Amino acid sequence: MSALICLGARACGVFVLAASVIAQDLAVFGKRVHTVSGAVIENGVVLVKGGKIVALGPMTELEPPIGMRTLTADVVTPGLIDAHCVIGLAGYLNQPQDQDQHDPAAPIQPELRALDAYNARERLIEWVREFGVTTIHTGHAPLALISGDTLIAKTRGDTVDEAVLVPRAMVAATLGSDSRAEGKGKSPGTAGKQLALLREALIGADEHRRTLAAAGDDATKRPDRDLRKEALVDVLEGRVPLLVTAHRHQDISSALRLAREFGFKLVLDGAAEAYVVLDELSAAHVPVIAHPPMARFVEDLQNASRTTPKQLFDAKIPFAFQSGYESYVPKTRVVLYEAAIAAAHGLGRDAALRAITLDAARVLGIDARVGSLEVGKDADFALYDGDPFEYTTHCVATVIDGVVVFAGLR
Amino acid sequence: MKLVPWLCVFAWALPVLAQDRPLAFVGARILPIAAPAIDDGVLVIEKGRIVAVGARASTVLPANTERVDVVGKTLMPGLVDTHSHVGGGWGADASAPIQPSVRMLDAVDCRDSGLQRAQAGGITTLNVMSGSGHLLSGQTIYLKNRDVGTIEELCYRFADGSPMGGMKMANGTNSQQEPPFPGTRGKSAALVREAFVAAEEYRRKLAAAGDDASKRPPRDLANEALVEVLEGKRIVHHHTHRHDDVLTVLRLAKEFGFRVVLHHVSDAWKVADEIVAAKASCSLIVVDTPGGKLEAMDVDARSASELEKRGARELVAFHTDDWITDGRLFLRMAALAVRAGLSRETALAGLTLNPARMLDLGDRVGSLERGKDADFIVLDGDPLSVYTRVEQTWVAGEKVFDYANPQDRLWAEGGWGAGQARGGALCCLGEEEVR
């Protein structure tokens, strides 16, 4: 780490922060600029106009216009993407009034929209932003068979409308212990019942879809509107993927079986025992949002491994990282920290960085906008004073859409 | 893992035998903690103790020494975790908020996989405690993290031979519940004061009776344990987060004269002056985000450096609070404190010698010094780097963790069966170790 450059970034940051709400033209310098989509640029610069990347290359070849605001750091990466979290719905105080990630009234509630629950001013959004996280896929928690939907947001903006990138990203389903109900008369109490309920719901939505199609333009023949079924029709028609959190190998296989039966787009989440069904996963072409490597190895994760990301990588299964859902302390994880552990457990720095930038963008279907440093993409950056994965490295600035949203030493 | 049956019987029948021939680890960078780093060093151990630490050039090896080449490695003392919940044990139950007679000795599963993961993280000494849902949840237990079959074999011992431990206490919101638990902070402190006042009375009666058994008060397990606290034998390990709760602990410790280590201390940075003035040891936790509960809303990794800035580096230690954080990530916690401004020296002392002293074990473990227990770890790089791996963990001269061993690697990385408790060697039915 270079103390000088670090101080430079801080001083600059203080200056920029004073009027940082509006996107400005920027020149971002880095000793190492990780484009992710292409080679690392040594002593590189990225030029920003109107919130977009307009040029990038080595300093020797690219001269920023005189007077352009500059940011400088040892390492520049694309803004990080947390591929699955509950930030903005599950607040950091962990009190009833700030917990909107799960309504326990019914096991299947796909009609609950993350858009109606996201608190753009939640402190944890600001917290992860200070580590370089610029995009989050967040929503209803993996605590019910179907807990609701998810959205994708930038980690800035005072309202959900300012923050949101994709208002309805996926519908969130969960198999295994976390969506099991306990007690007499409660359901689902077993894995078999979980799948039976999901199949019933999807078949109900399918019937709804058929009736709608048969009615055509004849309003008198249309069935009554049904928000729950309409949400699942979106899944059946491939407009939004079903995000299925499943850790045990048998639950993973059940998710794959369900996807084959109904033909929906499946994104597998968690997947602690993915390493025992790699062939099946690979054949199904299903992307995986891997559990945080530092997640507690208990219950459905008792066979979890920190080498799973490496094994997914070696099997060429597309994957990304998540900070996941936490019920207590810490109230969220930080996706940068999680990727670091995988990097150190065989995955390596480059693949780990890809998994929290471009690969995450691809899994989420937003790679045309974010995930790499390319001309035309959003000007989202994370700046560090050393290897981003090292425990003792600091994030020194975060830029979203050309706006410096953080400058300091985190 | 294959085991030769007779060897298996031997291992089962006898306590773990430390090597009887001196063993010298040669060529590593050695971090003795109590002394400056040695770049090309030698660590010599014999019969479970350290017999020499020094530069290779100036250290004379005893005759008959077996040499182990550790060039390129880093050696440091085994880590000391002042606050762990491994072993799946529950102490006090829901019947009362103050239960000094309950012992974690009677509750811990010494084969729990958490102890193995702690070994994989380099933790060689642990203070295993009951939870924070009580004002006082019982006697803690100080464990030497060896691979043995009974809890007694894991215990550190007081001078009188009894299992060594402290007393777990808590204030703040966790212990505020429905009656008979306290509903407020004022009530919490009042209940604690009542208990200690009663223990003082008990001690006075004991002293007055002297050797006359007929005058002694009836035996009372709770008061006996609290008398051990009043007399300083048992250190209070006090869960506390909010700034005012921290000061309440200091006030009670002063009133009754008990020795205390503050645990978690989320708001330490707010009351650092008061903590330093009271010379109160702090076992801190660094977590990835603030919050998760109201009293941790301002937890800040800068607490450690705030204490250090006030010249109180010896008051700083860290703990895993396993399962809040994982024993395999203990080095990481100190590194995150360095990220937040702490010196590397204090960070490493906060994982070793400082916490050892907070358990009254500073003369036995926590640094690499002649005469201390041969508890140390072998690392393949800087202890504060994410890329560094704990390669070996040694406890009392025995290697208890070796990354090269597939079974041990399972504890380190996870995988099929990693969450299950450690088995024993089921002898004489074949060569398979039963897990």
PDB file of N, CA, C and O in Angstrom, chain A residues 92 94-95 123 127 249 273 275 294 296-297 302-307 328-332 337 340 344 349 387 389-394 410, chain B residues 174 287-294 297-298 323-324 326 328-329 332 335-336 338-339 384-387 412-420:
ATOM      1  N   TYR A  92     -30.573  -2.995  10.330  1.00  0.00           N
ATOM      2  CA  TYR A  92     -29.443  -3.358  11.182  1.00  0.00           C
ATOM      3  C   TYR A  92     -29.799  -3.406  12.660  1.00  0.00           C
ATOM      4  O   TYR A  92     -29.135  -4.080  13.441  1.00  0.00           O
ATOM      5  N   ASN A  94     -32.362  -4.785  13.952  1.00  0.00           N
ATOM      6  CA  ASN A  94     -32.938  -6.103  14.235  1.00  0.00           C
ATOM      7  C   ASN A  94     -34.083  -6.026  15.240  1.00  0.00           C
ATOM      8  O   ASN A  94     -34.225  -6.892  16.095  1.00  0.00           O
ATOM      9  N   GLN A  95     -34.858  -4.978  15.125  1.00  0.00           N
ATOM     10  CA  GLN A  95     -36.063  -4.823  15.940  1.00  0.00           C
ATOM     11  C   GLN A  95     -37.280  -5.058  15.037  1.00  0.00           C
ATOM     12  O   GLN A  95     -37.173  -4.895  13.825  1.00  0.00           O
ATOM     13  N   ARG A 123     -29.068   1.829   7.127  1.00  0.00           N
ATOM     14  CA  ARG A 123     -27.639   2.042   7.389  1.00  0.00           C
ATOM     15  C   ARG A 123     -26.759   0.969   6.760  1.00  0.00           C
ATOM     16  O   ARG A 123     -25.611   1.221   6.388  1.00  0.00           O
ATOM     17  N   TRP A 127     -23.237   0.999   4.763  1.00  0.00           N
ATOM     18  CA  TRP A 127     -22.128   0.219   5.298  1.00  0.00           C
ATOM     19  C   TRP A 127     -21.442  -0.592   4.201  1.00  0.00           C
ATOM     20  O   TRP A 127     -20.226  -0.517   4.024  1.00  0.00           O
ATOM     21  N   HIS A 249     -27.883 -31.810  -0.648  1.00  0.00           N
ATOM     22  CA  HIS A 249     -27.859 -32.292  -2.033  1.00  0.00           C
ATOM     23  C   HIS A 249     -29.231 -32.746  -2.492  1.00  0.00           C
ATOM     24  O   HIS A 249     -29.626 -32.534  -3.643  1.00  0.00           O
ATOM     25  N   GLU A 273     -24.055 -28.179  -0.451  1.00  0.00           N
ATOM     26  CA  GLU A 273     -23.575 -29.503  -0.880  1.00  0.00           C
ATOM     27  C   GLU A 273     -23.495 -29.620  -2.402  1.00  0.00           C
ATOM     28  O   GLU A 273     -23.524 -30.722  -2.948  1.00  0.00           O
ATOM     29  N   TYR A 275     -21.113 -29.556  -4.171  1.00  0.00           N
ATOM     30  CA  TYR A 275     -19.940 -30.326  -4.616  1.00  0.00           C
ATOM     31  C   TYR A 275     -20.237 -31.813  -4.789  1.00  0.00           C
ATOM     32  O   TYR A 275     -19.442 -32.520  -5.402  1.00  0.00           O
ATOM     33  N   MET A 294     -18.034 -17.850   4.837  1.00  0.00           N
ATOM     34  CA  MET A 294     -17.935 -17.741   6.295  1.00  0.00           C
ATOM     35  C   MET A 294     -19.260 -18.044   6.994  1.00  0.00           C
ATOM     36  O   MET A 294     -19.370 -17.875   8.210  1.00  0.00           O
ATOM     37  N   ARG A 296     -22.125 -19.986   8.917  1.00  0.00           N
ATOM     38  CA  ARG A 296     -21.917 -20.990   9.972  1.00  0.00           C
ATOM     39  C   ARG A 296     -22.229 -22.382   9.442  1.00  0.00           C
ATOM     40  O   ARG A 296     -23.252 -22.590   8.800  1.00  0.00           O
ATOM     41  N   PHE A 297     -21.367 -23.303   9.755  1.00  0.00           N
ATOM     42  CA  PHE A 297     -21.503 -24.667   9.256  1.00  0.00           C
ATOM     43  C   PHE A 297     -22.421 -25.465  10.179  1.00  0.00           C
ATOM     44  O   PHE A 297     -21.980 -26.399  10.851  1.00  0.00           O
ATOM     45  N   GLN A 302     -24.133 -28.103   7.505  1.00  0.00           N
ATOM     46  CA  GLN A 302     -23.122 -28.797   8.306  1.00  0.00           C
ATOM     47  C   GLN A 302     -22.060 -29.475   7.453  1.00  0.00           C
ATOM     48  O   GLN A 302     -20.973 -29.757   7.934  1.00  0.00           O
ATOM     49  N   ASN A 303     -22.354 -29.707   6.181  1.00  0.00           N
ATOM     50  CA  ASN A 303     -21.337 -30.267   5.288  1.00  0.00           C
ATOM     51  C   ASN A 303     -20.753 -29.215   4.347  1.00  0.00           C
ATOM     52  O   ASN A 303     -20.151 -29.550   3.332  1.00  0.00           O
ATOM     53  N   ALA A 304     -20.982 -27.953   4.661  1.00  0.00           N
ATOM     54  CA  ALA A 304     -20.490 -26.883   3.790  1.00  0.00           C
ATOM     55  C   ALA A 304     -18.965 -26.914   3.716  1.00  0.00           C
ATOM     56  O   ALA A 304     -18.299 -27.390   4.625  1.00  0.00           O
ATOM     57  N   SER A 305     -18.462 -26.399   2.610  1.00  0.00           N
ATOM     58  CA  SER A 305     -17.014 -26.374   2.413  1.00  0.00           C
ATOM     59  C   SER A 305     -16.581 -25.029   1.855  1.00  0.00           C
ATOM     60  O   SER A 305     -17.261 -24.459   0.995  1.00  0.00           O
ATOM     61  N   ARG A 306     -15.439 -24.563   2.323  1.00  0.00           N
ATOM     62  CA  ARG A 306     -14.901 -23.307   1.794  1.00  0.00           C
ATOM     63  C   ARG A 306     -14.288 -23.503   0.419  1.00  0.00           C
ATOM     64  O   ARG A 306     -13.897 -22.529  -0.222  1.00  0.00           O
ATOM     65  N   THR A 307     -14.187 -24.741  -0.022  1.00  0.00           N
ATOM     66  CA  THR A 307     -13.632 -24.969  -1.362  1.00  0.00           C
ATOM     67  C   THR A 307     -14.732 -25.126  -2.411  1.00  0.00           C
ATOM     68  O   THR A 307     -14.431 -25.319  -3.584  1.00  0.00           O
ATOM     69  N   TYR A 328     -28.962 -12.434  13.171  1.00  0.00           N
ATOM     70  CA  TYR A 328     -28.469 -11.856  14.430  1.00  0.00           C
ATOM     71  C   TYR A 328     -27.207 -11.047  14.145  1.00  0.00           C
ATOM     72  O   TYR A 328     -27.252 -10.129  13.331  1.00  0.00           O
ATOM     73  N   VAL A 329     -26.125 -11.377  14.793  1.00  0.00           N
ATOM     74  CA  VAL A 329     -24.880 -10.604  14.657  1.00  0.00           C
ATOM     75  C   VAL A 329     -23.859 -11.440  13.885  1.00  0.00           C
ATOM     76  O   VAL A 329     -23.640 -12.587  14.264  1.00  0.00           O
ATOM     77  N   PRO A 330     -23.264 -10.943  12.833  1.00  0.00           N
ATOM     78  CA  PRO A 330     -23.488  -9.652  12.190  1.00  0.00           C
ATOM     79  C   PRO A 330     -24.794  -9.666  11.399  1.00  0.00           C
ATOM     80  O   PRO A 330     -25.154 -10.710  10.865  1.00  0.00           O
ATOM     81  N   LYS A 331     -25.438  -8.522  11.293  1.00  0.00           N
ATOM     82  CA  LYS A 331     -26.756  -8.499  10.663  1.00  0.00           C
ATOM     83  C   LYS A 331     -26.665  -8.675   9.150  1.00  0.00           C
ATOM     84  O   LYS A 331     -27.609  -9.105   8.520  1.00  0.00           O
ATOM     85  N   THR A 332     -25.541  -8.317   8.587  1.00  0.00           N
ATOM     86  CA  THR A 332     -25.277  -8.769   7.221  1.00  0.00           C
ATOM     87  C   THR A 332     -23.803  -9.095   7.123  1.00  0.00           C
ATOM     88  O   THR A 332     -22.996  -8.643   7.942  1.00  0.00           O
ATOM     89  N   TYR A 337     -15.629  -9.475   1.776  1.00  0.00           N
ATOM     90  CA  TYR A 337     -14.986 -10.343   2.768  1.00  0.00           C
ATOM     91  C   TYR A 337     -15.204 -11.823   2.422  1.00  0.00           C
ATOM     92  O   TYR A 337     -14.331 -12.663   2.625  1.00  0.00           O
ATOM     93  N   ALA A 340     -13.151 -12.996  -0.440  1.00  0.00           N
ATOM     94  CA  ALA A 340     -11.743 -13.084  -0.030  1.00  0.00           C
ATOM     95  C   ALA A 340     -11.431 -14.471   0.534  1.00  0.00           C
ATOM     96  O   ALA A 340     -10.382 -15.052   0.247  1.00  0.00           O
ATOM     97  N   ALA A 344      -8.813 -17.281  -1.018  1.00  0.00           N
ATOM     98  CA  ALA A 344      -7.723 -17.910  -0.270  1.00  0.00           C
ATOM     99  C   ALA A 344      -7.900 -19.418  -0.133  1.00  0.00           C
ATOM    100  O   ALA A 344      -7.003 -20.101   0.350  1.00  0.00           O
ATOM    101  N   ARG A 349      -7.414 -14.974  -6.767  1.00  0.00           N
ATOM    102  CA  ARG A 349      -7.893 -13.587  -6.769  1.00  0.00           C
ATOM    103  C   ARG A 349      -8.746 -13.257  -7.993  1.00  0.00           C
ATOM    104  O   ARG A 349      -9.793 -12.620  -7.883  1.00  0.00           O
ATOM    105  N   ASP A 387      -4.383  -4.907  -2.302  1.00  0.00           N
ATOM    106  CA  ASP A 387      -5.172  -6.061  -2.729  1.00  0.00           C
ATOM    107  C   ASP A 387      -6.541  -6.006  -2.034  1.00  0.00           C
ATOM    108  O   ASP A 387      -6.614  -6.055  -0.804  1.00  0.00           O
ATOM    109  N   PHE A 389      -8.737  -8.019  -1.370  1.00  0.00           N
ATOM    110  CA  PHE A 389      -9.130  -9.144  -0.532  1.00  0.00           C
ATOM    111  C   PHE A 389      -8.347  -9.219   0.775  1.00  0.00           C
ATOM    112  O   PHE A 389      -8.709  -9.968   1.673  1.00  0.00           O
ATOM    113  N   GLU A 390      -7.245  -8.483   0.863  1.00  0.00           N
ATOM    114  CA  GLU A 390      -6.456  -8.567   2.097  1.00  0.00           C
ATOM    115  C   GLU A 390      -7.235  -7.966   3.270  1.00  0.00           C
ATOM    116  O   GLU A 390      -7.887  -6.937   3.138  1.00  0.00           O
ATOM    117  N   TYR A 391      -7.113  -8.619   4.421  1.00  0.00           N
ATOM    118  CA  TYR A 391      -7.808  -8.135   5.610  1.00  0.00           C
ATOM    119  C   TYR A 391      -7.478  -6.679   5.929  1.00  0.00           C
ATOM    120  O   TYR A 391      -8.313  -5.928   6.398  1.00  0.00           O
ATOM    121  N   THR A 392      -6.223  -6.312   5.709  1.00  0.00           N
ATOM    122  CA  THR A 392      -5.771  -5.000   6.185  1.00  0.00           C
ATOM    123  C   THR A 392      -5.810  -3.923   5.097  1.00  0.00           C
ATOM    124  O   THR A 392      -5.385  -2.790   5.336  1.00  0.00           O
ATOM    125  N   THR A 393      -6.316  -4.281   3.924  1.00  0.00           N
ATOM    126  CA  THR A 393      -6.481  -3.273   2.870  1.00  0.00           C
ATOM    127  C   THR A 393      -7.741  -2.455   3.151  1.00  0.00           C
ATOM    128  O   THR A 393      -8.701  -2.946   3.729  1.00  0.00           O
ATOM    129  N   HIS A 394      -7.709  -1.186   2.722  1.00  0.00           N
ATOM    130  CA  HIS A 394      -8.891  -0.334   2.895  1.00  0.00           C
ATOM    131  C   HIS A 394      -9.555  -0.032   1.564  1.00  0.00           C
ATOM    132  O   HIS A 394      -8.870   0.158   0.558  1.00  0.00           O
ATOM    133  N   ARG A 410     -12.021   2.735   4.791  1.00  0.00           N
ATOM    134  CA  ARG A 410     -12.830   1.710   5.456  1.00  0.00           C
ATOM    135  C   ARG A 410     -12.105   0.368   5.359  1.00  0.00           C
ATOM    136  O   ARG A 410     -11.809  -0.088   4.299  1.00  0.00           O
TER     137      ARG A 410
ATOM    138  N   ASN B 174     -29.749  -8.760  26.940  1.00  0.00           N
ATOM    139  CA  ASN B 174     -29.890 -10.219  26.840  1.00  0.00           C
ATOM    140  C   ASN B 174     -30.480 -10.844  28.097  1.00  0.00           C
ATOM    141  O   ASN B 174     -31.260 -11.777  28.034  1.00  0.00           O
ATOM    142  N   VAL B 287     -16.907  -7.579  14.530  1.00  0.00           N
ATOM    143  CA  VAL B 287     -17.840  -8.250  13.620  1.00  0.00           C
ATOM    144  C   VAL B 287     -17.943  -7.465  12.319  1.00  0.00           C
ATOM    145  O   VAL B 287     -17.548  -6.308  12.260  1.00  0.00           O
ATOM    146  N   ASP B 288     -18.494  -8.118  11.299  1.00  0.00           N
ATOM    147  CA  ASP B 288     -18.438  -7.539   9.959  1.00  0.00           C
ATOM    148  C   ASP B 288     -19.357  -6.344   9.762  1.00  0.00           C
ATOM    149  O   ASP B 288     -19.140  -5.548   8.848  1.00  0.00           O
ATOM    150  N   THR B 289     -20.391  -6.251  10.604  1.00  0.00           N
ATOM    151  CA  THR B 289     -21.290  -5.103  10.501  1.00  0.00           C
ATOM    152  C   THR B 289     -21.762  -4.720  11.896  1.00  0.00           C
ATOM    153  O   THR B 289     -21.854  -5.566  12.774  1.00  0.00           O
ATOM    154  N   PRO B 290     -22.094  -3.459  12.080  1.00  0.00           N
ATOM    155  CA  PRO B 290     -22.716  -3.064  13.345  1.00  0.00           C
ATOM    156  C   PRO B 290     -24.152  -3.576  13.387  1.00  0.00           C
ATOM    157  O   PRO B 290     -24.710  -3.964  12.361  1.00  0.00           O
ATOM    158  N   GLY B 291     -24.732  -3.570  14.567  1.00  0.00           N
ATOM    159  CA  GLY B 291     -26.141  -3.923  14.699  1.00  0.00           C
ATOM    160  C   GLY B 291     -26.359  -5.407  14.872  1.00  0.00           C
ATOM    161  O   GLY B 291     -25.475  -6.140  15.296  1.00  0.00           O
ATOM    162  N   GLY B 292     -27.576  -5.821  14.532  1.00  0.00           N
ATOM    163  CA  GLY B 292     -27.982  -7.194  14.818  1.00  0.00           C
ATOM    164  C   GLY B 292     -28.704  -7.263  16.154  1.00  0.00           C
ATOM    165  O   GLY B 292     -29.481  -8.155  16.414  1.00  0.00           O
ATOM    166  N   LYS B 293     -28.405  -6.291  17.013  1.00  0.00           N
ATOM    167  CA  LYS B 293     -29.106  -6.087  18.278  1.00  0.00           C
ATOM    168  C   LYS B 293     -28.867  -4.636  18.674  1.00  0.00           C
ATOM    169  O   LYS B 293     -27.856  -4.034  18.290  1.00  0.00           O
ATOM    170  N   LEU B 294     -29.794  -4.093  19.464  1.00  0.00           N
ATOM    171  CA  LEU B 294     -29.732  -2.652  19.741  1.00  0.00           C
ATOM    172  C   LEU B 294     -28.422  -2.234  20.376  1.00  0.00           C
ATOM    173  O   LEU B 294     -27.828  -1.227  20.025  1.00  0.00           O
ATOM    174  N   MET B 297     -25.350  -1.537  18.194  1.00  0.00           N
ATOM    175  CA  MET B 297     -25.551  -0.670  17.029  1.00  0.00           C
ATOM    176  C   MET B 297     -24.350   0.232  16.749  1.00  0.00           C
ATOM    177  O   MET B 297     -24.159   0.671  15.623  1.00  0.00           O
ATOM    178  N   ASP B 298     -23.535   0.458  17.766  1.00  0.00           N
ATOM    179  CA  ASP B 298     -22.371   1.319  17.545  1.00  0.00           C
ATOM    180  C   ASP B 298     -21.047   0.564  17.681  1.00  0.00           C
ATOM    181  O   ASP B 298     -19.996   1.174  17.866  1.00  0.00           O
ATOM    182  N   TRP B 323     -20.212 -19.490  18.441  1.00  0.00           N
ATOM    183  CA  TRP B 323     -20.395 -19.481  17.015  1.00  0.00           C
ATOM    184  C   TRP B 323     -20.690 -18.124  16.386  1.00  0.00           C
ATOM    185  O   TRP B 323     -20.980 -18.067  15.164  1.00  0.00           O
ATOM    186  N   ILE B 324     -20.681 -17.026  17.130  1.00  0.00           N
ATOM    187  CA  ILE B 324     -20.865 -15.725  16.478  1.00  0.00           C
ATOM    188  C   ILE B 324     -19.793 -15.551  15.405  1.00  0.00           C
ATOM    189  O   ILE B 324     -20.082 -15.159  14.280  1.00  0.00           O
ATOM    190  N   ASP B 326     -16.245 -17.768  13.819  1.00  0.00           N
ATOM    191  CA  ASP B 326     -15.768 -19.136  13.729  1.00  0.00           C
ATOM    192  C   ASP B 326     -14.319 -19.210  14.220  1.00  0.00           C
ATOM    193  O   ASP B 326     -13.516 -18.329  13.911  1.00  0.00           O
ATOM    194  N   ARG B 328     -11.949 -20.772  13.208  1.00  0.00           N
ATOM    195  CA  ARG B 328     -10.958 -20.790  12.129  1.00  0.00           C
ATOM    196  C   ARG B 328     -10.603 -19.388  11.650  1.00  0.00           C
ATOM    197  O   ARG B 328      -9.716 -19.222  10.823  1.00  0.00           O
ATOM    198  N   LEU B 329     -11.343 -18.394  12.143  1.00  0.00           N
ATOM    199  CA  LEU B 329     -11.161 -17.029  11.641  1.00  0.00           C
ATOM    200  C   LEU B 329     -10.659 -16.079  12.721  1.00  0.00           C
ATOM    201  O   LEU B 329     -10.827 -14.870  12.629  1.00  0.00           O
ATOM    202  N   ARG B 332      -8.131 -13.548  11.664  1.00  0.00           N
ATOM    203  CA  ARG B 332      -8.788 -12.514  10.858  1.00  0.00           C
ATOM    204  C   ARG B 332      -9.286 -11.359  11.729  1.00  0.00           C
ATOM    205  O   ARG B 332      -9.212 -10.194  11.332  1.00  0.00           O
ATOM    206  N   ALA B 335      -6.673  -9.007  12.487  1.00  0.00           N
ATOM    207  CA  ALA B 335      -6.302  -8.291  11.268  1.00  0.00           C
ATOM    208  C   ALA B 335      -7.305  -7.171  10.972  1.00  0.00           C
ATOM    209  O   ALA B 335      -6.926  -6.083  10.532  1.00  0.00           O
ATOM    210  N   LEU B 336      -8.577  -7.413  11.233  1.00  0.00           N
ATOM    211  CA  LEU B 336      -9.581  -6.366  11.000  1.00  0.00           C
ATOM    212  C   LEU B 336      -9.388  -5.202  11.970  1.00  0.00           C
ATOM    213  O   LEU B 336      -9.669  -4.045  11.630  1.00  0.00           O
ATOM    214  N   VAL B 338      -6.433  -4.267  12.958  1.00  0.00           N
ATOM    215  CA  VAL B 338      -5.306  -3.551  12.355  1.00  0.00           C
ATOM    216  C   VAL B 338      -5.815  -2.670  11.213  1.00  0.00           C
ATOM    217  O   VAL B 338      -5.411  -1.512  11.060  1.00  0.00           O
ATOM    218  N   ARG B 339      -6.730  -3.210  10.436  1.00  0.00           N
ATOM    219  CA  ARG B 339      -7.359  -2.421   9.372  1.00  0.00           C
ATOM    220  C   ARG B 339      -7.959  -1.134   9.954  1.00  0.00           C
ATOM    221  O   ARG B 339      -7.954  -0.083   9.317  1.00  0.00           O
ATOM    222  N   LEU B 384      -1.489 -12.043   9.633  1.00  0.00           N
ATOM    223  CA  LEU B 384      -2.618 -11.133   9.406  1.00  0.00           C
ATOM    224  C   LEU B 384      -3.046 -11.084   7.937  1.00  0.00           C
ATOM    225  O   LEU B 384      -3.797 -10.195   7.539  1.00  0.00           O
ATOM    226  N   SER B 385      -2.593 -12.045   7.143  1.00  0.00           N
ATOM    227  CA  SER B 385      -2.997 -12.085   5.725  1.00  0.00           C
ATOM    228  C   SER B 385      -4.090 -13.115   5.512  1.00  0.00           C
ATOM    229  O   SER B 385      -4.059 -14.210   6.076  1.00  0.00           O
ATOM    230  N   VAL B 386      -5.050 -12.777   4.665  1.00  0.00           N
ATOM    231  CA  VAL B 386      -6.140 -13.713   4.332  1.00  0.00           C
ATOM    232  C   VAL B 386      -5.594 -14.964   3.646  1.00  0.00           C
ATOM    233  O   VAL B 386      -6.192 -16.033   3.729  1.00  0.00           O
ATOM    234  N   TYR B 387      -4.472 -14.833   2.979  1.00  0.00           N
ATOM    235  CA  TYR B 387      -3.938 -15.963   2.213  1.00  0.00           C
ATOM    236  C   TYR B 387      -3.125 -16.927   3.073  1.00  0.00           C
ATOM    237  O   TYR B 387      -2.698 -17.966   2.594  1.00  0.00           O
ATOM    238  N   ALA B 412     -10.673 -27.947   8.761  1.00  0.00           N
ATOM    239  CA  ALA B 412     -10.210 -26.617   8.350  1.00  0.00           C
ATOM    240  C   ALA B 412     -11.082 -26.026   7.242  1.00  0.00           C
ATOM    241  O   ALA B 412     -11.409 -24.843   7.272  1.00  0.00           O
ATOM    242  N   GLU B 413     -11.429 -26.856   6.269  1.00  0.00           N
ATOM    243  CA  GLU B 413     -12.105 -26.322   5.074  1.00  0.00           C
ATOM    244  C   GLU B 413     -13.581 -26.640   5.035  1.00  0.00           C
ATOM    245  O   GLU B 413     -14.340 -26.002   4.311  1.00  0.00           O
ATOM    246  N   GLY B 414     -13.976 -27.674   5.770  1.00  0.00           N
ATOM    247  CA  GLY B 414     -15.345 -28.148   5.664  1.00  0.00           C
ATOM    248  C   GLY B 414     -15.433 -29.232   4.610  1.00  0.00           C
ATOM    249  O   GLY B 414     -14.442 -29.590   3.975  1.00  0.00           O
ATOM    250  N   GLY B 415     -16.639 -29.757   4.427  1.00  0.00           N
ATOM    251  CA  GLY B 415     -16.843 -30.844   3.488  1.00  0.00           C
ATOM    252  C   GLY B 415     -17.728 -31.896   4.127  1.00  0.00           C
ATOM    253  O   GLY B 415     -18.283 -31.680   5.212  1.00  0.00           O
ATOM    254  N   TRP B 416     -17.831 -33.015   3.463  1.00  0.00           N
ATOM    255  CA  TRP B 416     -18.776 -34.033   3.915  1.00  0.00           C
ATOM    256  C   TRP B 416     -18.406 -34.535   5.315  1.00  0.00           C
ATOM    257  O   TRP B 416     -17.317 -35.054   5.498  1.00  0.00           O
ATOM    258  N   GLY B 417     -19.299 -34.379   6.270  1.00  0.00           N
ATOM    259  CA  GLY B 417     -19.045 -34.878   7.625  1.00  0.00           C
ATOM    260  C   GLY B 417     -18.347 -33.889   8.540  1.00  0.00           C
ATOM    261  O   GLY B 417     -18.107 -34.200   9.705  1.00  0.00           O
ATOM    262  N   ALA B 418     -18.052 -32.686   8.040  1.00  0.00           N
ATOM    263  CA  ALA B 418     -17.262 -31.738   8.841  1.00  0.00           C
ATOM    264  C   ALA B 418     -17.995 -31.250  10.089  1.00  0.00           C
ATOM    265  O   ALA B 418     -17.373 -30.815  11.038  1.00  0.00           O
ATOM    266  N   GLY B 419     -19.312 -31.334  10.085  1.00  0.00           N
ATOM    267  CA  GLY B 419     -20.050 -30.803  11.229  1.00  0.00           C
ATOM    268  C   GLY B 419     -20.275 -31.811  12.332  1.00  0.00           C
ATOM    269  O   GLY B 419     -20.836 -31.498  13.375  1.00  0.00           O
ATOM    270  N   GLN B 420     -19.853 -33.056  12.091  1.00  0.00           N
ATOM    271  CA  GLN B 420     -20.112 -34.079  13.097  1.00  0.00           C
ATOM    272  C   GLN B 420     -19.054 -34.068  14.195  1.00  0.00           C
ATOM    273  O   GLN B 420     -17.916 -33.683  13.966  1.00  0.00           O
TER     274      GLN B 420
END
